[in-house]
């Protein structure tokens, strides 16, 4: 057939994709995306369902779905069987999407893999249609309630959209199965390397989009007078009001200046001491005993997996008024006073640095240990033949071998200089040291969600400005690295 001619690529021959297969892949991808879009939620068959909930959100937890109908269930306006029918329909749609995703991945293959992939996608489209029918049945059950005015039954556009998508997918999968060749040359199941690499990286791309780019939709709160629980309407639209307040209000400018001072100081100290991880990794690899090295590495890496809440409890047990340190000082007769070191605002930056180094040193050294393992061992052998000692080999081979890795991490640290975390400073914060410990992330959290404040629009503005500054710093540091070292990460 004309559209199934073989494409020669080097010494390999691959079948060209037919137009139906390409269309099938596009509609399958659209159906995958649709389950995360609230406006296309086929499960919103009642006005009691939050309009910001997607099908994925509803199908993720029956309890969340049931929580929308607590009063209706108590008044017996709806029944548990109706909600369960509704929930089963959402789960069936998700199952159909999963099946379609599996078939979608197979359509990137060759020969029988592509043929079987189109069939599986069609089967997933059929399951998707069945789930739509189940939700439609739940909608009919909802219309029979004794108080429809309280339940607000509604036929969402998402049901029609999903019906149309499933019908198109089923039809195209049948057409693709009929047009694809039934006889093949070479391996029956094969996939080009570029598609293998694409499918390998796809989950990480999806996670990045969901957790890094999709939340940027929340930036719209910066342009409204938003209050929790209130919808965003054009009556509340304020334009750049909160941006002007950030730069024109004296009290806000003063707070931001103090917060930036703490943030830059603590991040600067972190960058200045980032070589600690290199030194620790070098000395750790110089330990000849494998057992001793493993024990030390395990004990120094373990604190990274301890939450900051537990770290603070350790600090409280050691440095509070009745803690271990004060008790020991009294026992030794050094001091009779009970000093609460955690309440002392002096040297707070250095204290936070010390706790951060203790918690993250072993974890930060792992990447340098891996880099050391990648250094050519013949360099060390040649240096030994030339009479170089241990420290000369470290200084002239190991350290230069770690410089590229360190430079990349340094560029990322400079780009994230305004993002030094929040957990550590939140648990160590108190009324006495608040002015010295409040960093930008903590300030945004307290401003947006803190008790007595709740200024979400202004907190969003500050978060936006921080993101823009971080991007500028990343490109600036990358440009400087390219000028000085001739290398860059972008």
XYZ file of C-alpha atoms in Angstrom:
490
model
C 0.000 0.000 0.000
C 1.183 3.550 -0.781
C 0.967 4.890 2.761
C 2.757 1.880 4.240
C 5.979 2.130 2.232
C 9.175 1.375 4.083
C 11.429 4.225 5.137
C 15.137 3.416 4.949
C 17.134 4.809 7.864
C 20.740 3.651 7.887
C 20.595 -0.131 7.656
C 17.138 -0.342 9.263
C 13.733 -0.167 7.577
C 10.686 1.241 9.334
C 7.041 1.413 8.283
C 5.623 4.895 7.857
C 2.776 5.808 10.188
C -0.580 5.982 8.508
C -2.772 9.061 8.916
C -5.409 7.140 10.971
C -2.717 6.062 13.456
C -1.506 9.654 13.836
C -5.067 10.902 14.381
C -5.632 8.085 16.880
C -2.540 9.112 18.842
C -3.705 12.752 18.914
C -7.203 11.954 20.197
C -5.806 9.520 22.756
C -3.482 12.233 24.080
C -6.434 14.668 24.243
C -8.477 12.184 26.278
C -5.569 11.767 28.704
C -5.366 15.527 29.225
C -9.156 15.921 29.524
C -9.411 14.008 32.801
C -7.387 16.771 34.488
C -9.487 19.691 33.114
C -12.343 20.673 35.477
C -14.400 22.207 32.657
C -14.502 18.826 30.865
C -15.402 16.793 33.941
C -18.170 14.336 32.919
C -18.739 13.536 36.593
C -20.075 16.992 37.529
C -23.709 15.977 37.241
C -24.751 18.042 40.258
C -24.309 21.679 41.221
C -23.061 20.474 44.615
C -19.839 19.325 42.978
C -17.109 21.937 43.036
C -16.622 23.283 39.514
C -12.843 23.246 40.070
C -12.800 19.460 40.518
C -11.638 17.348 37.582
C -12.648 13.788 36.830
C -9.308 12.592 38.179
C -9.999 14.393 41.480
C -13.451 12.829 41.839
C -12.256 9.334 40.960
C -9.258 9.547 43.306
C -11.311 9.343 46.489
C -14.872 8.253 47.190
C -14.747 10.127 50.495
C -14.099 13.413 48.687
C -17.060 12.755 46.408
C -19.243 11.810 49.361
C -18.230 14.938 51.289
C -20.100 17.076 48.738
C -23.347 15.311 49.648
C -23.192 15.014 53.447
C -26.352 17.080 53.977
C -28.117 15.498 50.996
C -27.362 12.008 52.334
C -28.570 12.918 55.815
C -31.806 14.307 54.345
C -32.086 11.218 52.104
C -32.252 13.376 48.985
C -29.687 11.072 47.424
C -28.734 7.475 48.109
C -25.425 5.734 48.595
C -26.199 3.473 45.631
C -26.439 6.519 43.341
C -23.088 7.870 44.570
C -21.458 4.459 44.206
C -22.817 4.136 40.661
C -21.428 7.566 39.949
C -18.033 6.683 41.433
C -17.851 3.358 39.556
C -18.488 5.223 36.309
C -15.597 7.590 37.025
C -13.317 4.637 37.827
C -14.309 2.886 34.589
C -13.413 6.024 32.614
C -10.030 6.140 34.341
C -9.519 2.447 33.557
C -10.315 3.143 29.923
C -7.778 6.000 29.888
C -5.109 3.703 31.378
C -5.799 1.045 28.726
C -5.659 3.691 26.011
C -2.346 4.985 27.374
C -0.860 1.483 27.165
C -2.046 1.115 23.582
C -0.897 4.661 22.769
C 2.647 3.758 23.810
C 2.517 0.640 21.623
C 1.476 2.646 18.543
C 4.962 4.143 18.479
C 6.320 0.683 17.720
C 6.581 -1.176 14.448
C 4.787 -4.086 12.798
C 2.571 -6.103 15.165
C 3.231 -3.764 18.089
C 1.570 -0.873 16.245
C -1.340 -3.050 15.117
C -1.959 -4.393 18.615
C -1.585 -0.889 20.022
C -4.408 0.452 17.839
C -6.621 -2.452 18.908
C -5.881 -1.811 22.594
C -6.607 1.907 22.166
C -9.930 1.008 20.584
C -10.689 -1.301 23.512
C -9.859 1.520 25.924
C -12.205 3.816 23.971
C -14.972 1.231 24.384
C -14.336 1.090 28.152
C -14.416 4.899 28.188
C -17.846 4.878 26.527
C -19.124 2.320 29.068
C -17.970 4.586 31.921
C -19.817 7.479 30.328
C -23.007 5.397 30.159
C -22.669 4.497 33.862
C -22.314 8.180 34.831
C -25.286 9.008 32.598
C -27.284 6.367 34.473
C -26.255 8.016 37.761
C -27.495 11.329 36.343
C -30.881 9.748 35.585
C -31.018 8.392 39.153
C -30.210 11.882 40.424
C -33.181 13.310 38.519
C -35.538 11.038 40.436
C -34.641 12.604 43.795
C -37.361 14.142 45.896
C -35.589 17.516 46.063
C -33.976 18.260 42.687
C -33.887 21.948 43.611
C -31.448 21.106 46.416
C -29.327 18.657 44.410
C -29.213 20.777 41.231
C -28.943 17.956 38.665
C -27.085 19.023 35.515
C -25.857 17.327 32.364
C -22.216 18.377 32.024
C -20.726 19.051 28.614
C -17.906 16.690 29.585
C -20.192 13.670 29.073
C -20.854 14.699 25.474
C -17.166 15.459 24.892
C -16.074 12.079 26.222
C -18.763 10.301 24.179
C -17.531 12.032 21.033
C -13.875 11.255 21.829
C -14.613 7.590 22.556
C -16.659 7.235 19.345
C -13.883 8.810 17.258
C -11.229 6.634 18.902
C -13.214 3.433 18.352
C -13.897 4.309 14.710
C -10.313 5.319 13.935
C -8.863 2.282 15.710
C -11.005 0.015 13.557
C -9.937 1.921 10.442
C -6.268 1.751 11.503
C -6.482 -1.983 12.174
C -7.925 -2.497 8.693
C -5.373 -0.327 6.873
C -2.241 -1.513 8.638
C -0.376 -4.339 6.869
C -0.845 -7.841 8.200
C 2.479 -9.235 6.949
C 5.809 -7.898 8.140
C 9.463 -8.306 7.472
C 11.942 -8.628 10.324
C 10.931 -8.637 13.991
C 7.250 -8.718 14.829
C 7.666 -6.368 17.812
C 10.096 -3.512 17.351
C 10.381 0.180 18.260
C 12.748 2.871 17.047
C 15.254 4.133 19.603
C 13.920 7.707 19.469
C 10.470 6.522 20.520
C 11.921 4.377 23.304
C 13.751 7.418 24.680
C 10.610 9.527 24.302
C 8.483 7.066 26.270
C 11.183 6.773 28.938
C 11.237 10.522 29.556
C 7.471 11.034 29.148
C 6.479 10.258 32.800
C 8.961 12.837 34.075
C 7.732 15.421 31.571
C 4.144 14.805 32.698
C 5.113 15.130 36.380
C 6.998 18.348 35.622
C 3.966 19.792 33.851
C 1.595 18.765 36.650
C 3.703 19.966 39.575
C 5.779 22.792 38.055
C 3.783 24.421 35.255
C 0.142 23.637 36.013
C 0.308 25.426 39.415
C 1.227 28.619 37.541
C -2.493 28.888 36.818
C -2.733 30.102 40.426
C -0.939 33.310 39.442
C -4.325 34.698 38.402
C -5.050 35.386 42.078
C -2.540 38.254 41.887
C -4.988 40.234 39.729
C -8.094 39.868 41.907
C -9.303 40.904 45.351
C -9.544 37.264 46.312
C -10.952 35.966 49.577
C -10.970 32.253 50.445
C -14.230 30.645 49.459
C -15.244 33.414 47.065
C -15.286 32.881 43.277
C -13.041 34.871 40.961
C -15.321 37.227 39.060
C -14.617 40.296 36.954
C -16.171 42.433 39.696
C -13.176 41.486 41.842
C -10.601 42.116 39.091
C -8.081 44.756 40.224
C -5.372 44.616 37.565
C -1.934 45.522 38.944
C -3.189 46.880 42.274
C -1.268 44.374 44.382
C 1.903 44.930 42.359
C 1.692 48.646 43.134
C 1.116 47.929 46.826
C 4.221 45.758 46.898
C 6.443 48.544 45.603
C 4.645 51.654 46.910
C 3.542 50.683 50.427
C 6.307 51.612 52.889
C 5.457 48.951 55.479
C 5.382 46.231 52.827
C 8.684 47.420 51.363
C 10.270 47.343 54.819
C 9.063 43.796 55.476
C 10.227 42.580 52.073
C 13.630 44.240 52.532
C 14.149 42.521 55.889
C 13.004 39.184 54.472
C 15.295 39.524 51.456
C 18.199 40.313 53.773
C 17.617 37.100 55.729
C 17.063 35.067 52.570
C 20.185 36.300 50.782
C 22.303 35.952 53.920
C 21.269 32.349 54.597
C 21.440 31.349 50.932
C 24.820 33.063 50.635
C 26.140 31.155 53.618
C 24.824 27.950 52.074
C 26.618 28.667 48.789
C 29.812 29.687 50.596
C 29.868 26.391 52.485
C 28.741 24.221 49.561
C 32.318 22.959 49.221
C 31.830 21.071 52.500
C 30.050 18.344 50.520
C 33.021 18.032 48.153
C 35.498 17.775 51.023
C 33.341 15.213 52.804
C 32.935 13.130 49.623
C 36.692 13.210 48.953
C 37.657 12.190 52.480
C 34.934 9.540 52.549
C 36.240 7.891 49.376
C 39.744 7.937 50.831
C 38.670 5.605 53.641
C 40.020 2.237 52.593
C 37.812 0.045 54.728
C 34.556 -0.582 52.841
C 32.648 -1.413 56.008
C 33.788 1.730 57.827
C 33.000 3.874 54.779
C 29.502 2.403 54.472
C 28.756 2.966 58.176
C 29.898 6.596 58.044
C 27.983 7.282 54.834
C 24.794 5.717 56.188
C 24.930 7.683 59.434
C 25.602 10.990 57.651
C 22.913 10.414 55.005
C 20.201 9.325 57.452
C 19.459 12.865 58.801
C 18.280 13.922 55.340
C 15.275 11.621 55.733
C 14.321 13.039 59.127
C 11.653 15.741 58.971
C 12.438 19.206 60.292
C 9.792 18.725 62.970
C 11.780 15.833 64.440
C 15.006 17.804 64.040
C 13.458 20.614 66.061
C 12.426 18.135 68.752
C 16.050 16.988 68.975
C 17.165 20.623 69.161
C 14.563 21.324 71.855
C 15.681 18.326 73.899
C 19.277 19.543 73.707
C 19.136 23.338 73.861
C 15.925 24.312 75.674
C 15.943 25.713 79.206
C 15.779 22.236 80.745
C 17.587 20.540 77.892
C 20.669 18.369 77.887
C 23.183 21.204 77.339
C 21.908 23.365 80.218
C 21.726 20.349 82.514
C 25.308 19.403 81.640
C 26.560 22.969 82.220
C 24.908 23.029 85.642
C 26.344 19.629 86.545
C 29.844 20.776 85.592
C 29.414 24.031 87.491
C 30.123 26.092 84.384
C 26.867 28.026 84.603
C 23.952 28.188 86.993
C 21.738 30.043 84.531
C 19.280 28.287 82.270
C 19.768 29.720 78.809
C 17.175 28.983 76.174
C 19.432 28.856 73.139
C 16.482 28.379 70.787
C 14.958 31.693 71.872
C 18.199 33.591 71.463
C 18.103 35.676 68.227
C 21.891 36.177 68.183
C 23.806 34.406 65.395
C 20.566 32.914 64.099
C 21.892 32.683 60.533
C 24.862 30.592 61.664
C 22.636 28.379 63.794
C 20.357 27.652 60.855
C 23.399 26.988 58.684
C 24.769 24.505 61.215
C 21.506 22.567 61.377
C 21.233 22.595 57.586
C 24.785 21.297 57.145
C 24.226 18.559 59.721
C 21.040 17.428 58.020
C 22.141 17.615 54.383
C 25.904 17.026 54.280
C 25.788 13.279 53.674
C 23.016 13.565 51.101
C 24.747 16.393 49.215
C 27.945 14.348 49.027
C 26.305 11.485 47.146
C 26.477 13.195 43.764
C 30.160 13.993 44.296
C 30.860 10.399 45.319
C 29.270 9.318 42.036
C 31.395 11.861 40.154
C 34.559 10.532 41.825
C 33.614 7.002 40.784
C 33.457 8.247 37.186
C 37.018 9.603 37.154
C 39.381 7.498 35.019
C 41.342 5.231 37.381
C 44.283 5.208 34.992
C 44.994 8.810 36.044
C 45.538 7.672 39.625
C 47.716 4.789 38.481
C 49.844 7.119 36.367
C 50.162 9.552 39.279
C 51.265 6.699 41.559
C 53.948 5.703 39.050
C 55.135 9.336 38.994
C 55.479 9.251 42.780
C 52.438 11.370 43.705
C 51.124 10.919 47.240
C 47.530 10.724 48.373
C 46.999 14.466 48.823
C 48.651 15.330 45.513
C 46.322 12.904 43.727
C 43.348 14.492 45.489
C 44.429 18.020 44.573
C 45.493 17.368 40.966
C 43.051 14.622 39.888
C 40.016 14.316 42.165
C 39.284 18.013 42.718
C 39.620 18.975 39.008
C 37.376 16.038 38.161
C 34.706 17.387 40.512
C 34.833 20.991 39.288
C 32.354 20.525 36.377
C 29.788 18.914 38.688
C 30.313 21.612 41.307
C 29.878 24.384 38.721
C 26.567 22.972 37.519
C 25.244 22.694 41.086
C 26.573 26.181 41.827
C 24.621 27.616 38.891
C 21.454 25.943 40.142
C 22.148 27.252 43.673
C 22.531 30.807 42.366
C 19.258 30.474 40.449
C 17.512 29.241 43.623
C 19.100 31.791 45.925
C 15.650 33.155 46.791
C 14.220 29.668 47.388
C 15.960 28.296 50.444
C 12.970 26.389 51.743
C 10.437 27.003 54.475
C 10.150 23.938 56.730
C 13.334 24.534 58.703
C 12.573 28.176 59.447
C 8.908 27.532 60.205
C 9.620 25.027 62.985
C 12.477 27.066 64.507
C 10.574 30.382 64.353
C 9.332 31.996 67.553
C 8.321 35.471 68.694
C 11.888 36.406 69.680
C 13.872 35.291 66.625
C 11.190 35.923 64.000
C 12.847 39.014 62.531
C 16.135 37.174 62.023
C 14.774 33.880 60.735
C 11.935 34.880 58.430
C 12.975 34.079 54.838
C 11.063 34.758 51.639
C 9.271 31.402 51.369
C 8.211 31.576 55.008
C 7.079 35.188 54.565
C 4.927 34.251 51.562
C 3.395 31.365 53.504
C 2.612 33.472 56.551
C 1.322 36.341 54.428
C -1.004 34.136 52.411
C -2.125 31.550 54.962
C -0.985 32.894 58.324
C -3.427 33.538 61.110
C -4.873 37.045 60.984
C -3.431 37.855 57.526
C -4.626 35.699 54.674
C -3.588 38.152 51.957
C -3.379 35.609 49.167
C -3.172 38.119 46.255
C -0.137 39.934 47.722
C 1.536 36.625 48.596
C 0.974 35.489 45.008
C 2.561 38.693 43.683
C 5.659 38.169 45.820
C 5.881 34.562 44.647
C 5.640 35.708 41.018
C 8.377 38.298 41.463
C 10.578 35.672 43.135
C 10.090 33.307 40.185
C 11.001 35.990 37.643
C 14.098 36.999 39.616
C 15.169 33.347 39.880
C 14.867 32.892 36.117
C 16.928 36.051 35.519
C 19.586 34.868 37.967
C 19.734 31.461 36.273
C 20.295 32.925 32.816
C 22.730 35.500 34.209
C 24.814 32.892 36.036
C 24.687 30.655 32.980
C 25.971 33.512 30.790
C 28.814 34.269 33.193
C 29.760 30.577 33.267
C 29.805 30.486 29.486
C 32.099 33.545 29.349
C 34.500 32.350 32.070
C 34.529 28.578 31.558
C 33.205 28.283 28.022
C 30.498 25.904 29.281
C 26.849 26.361 30.230
C 23.867 24.289 31.274
C 21.349 25.951 28.957
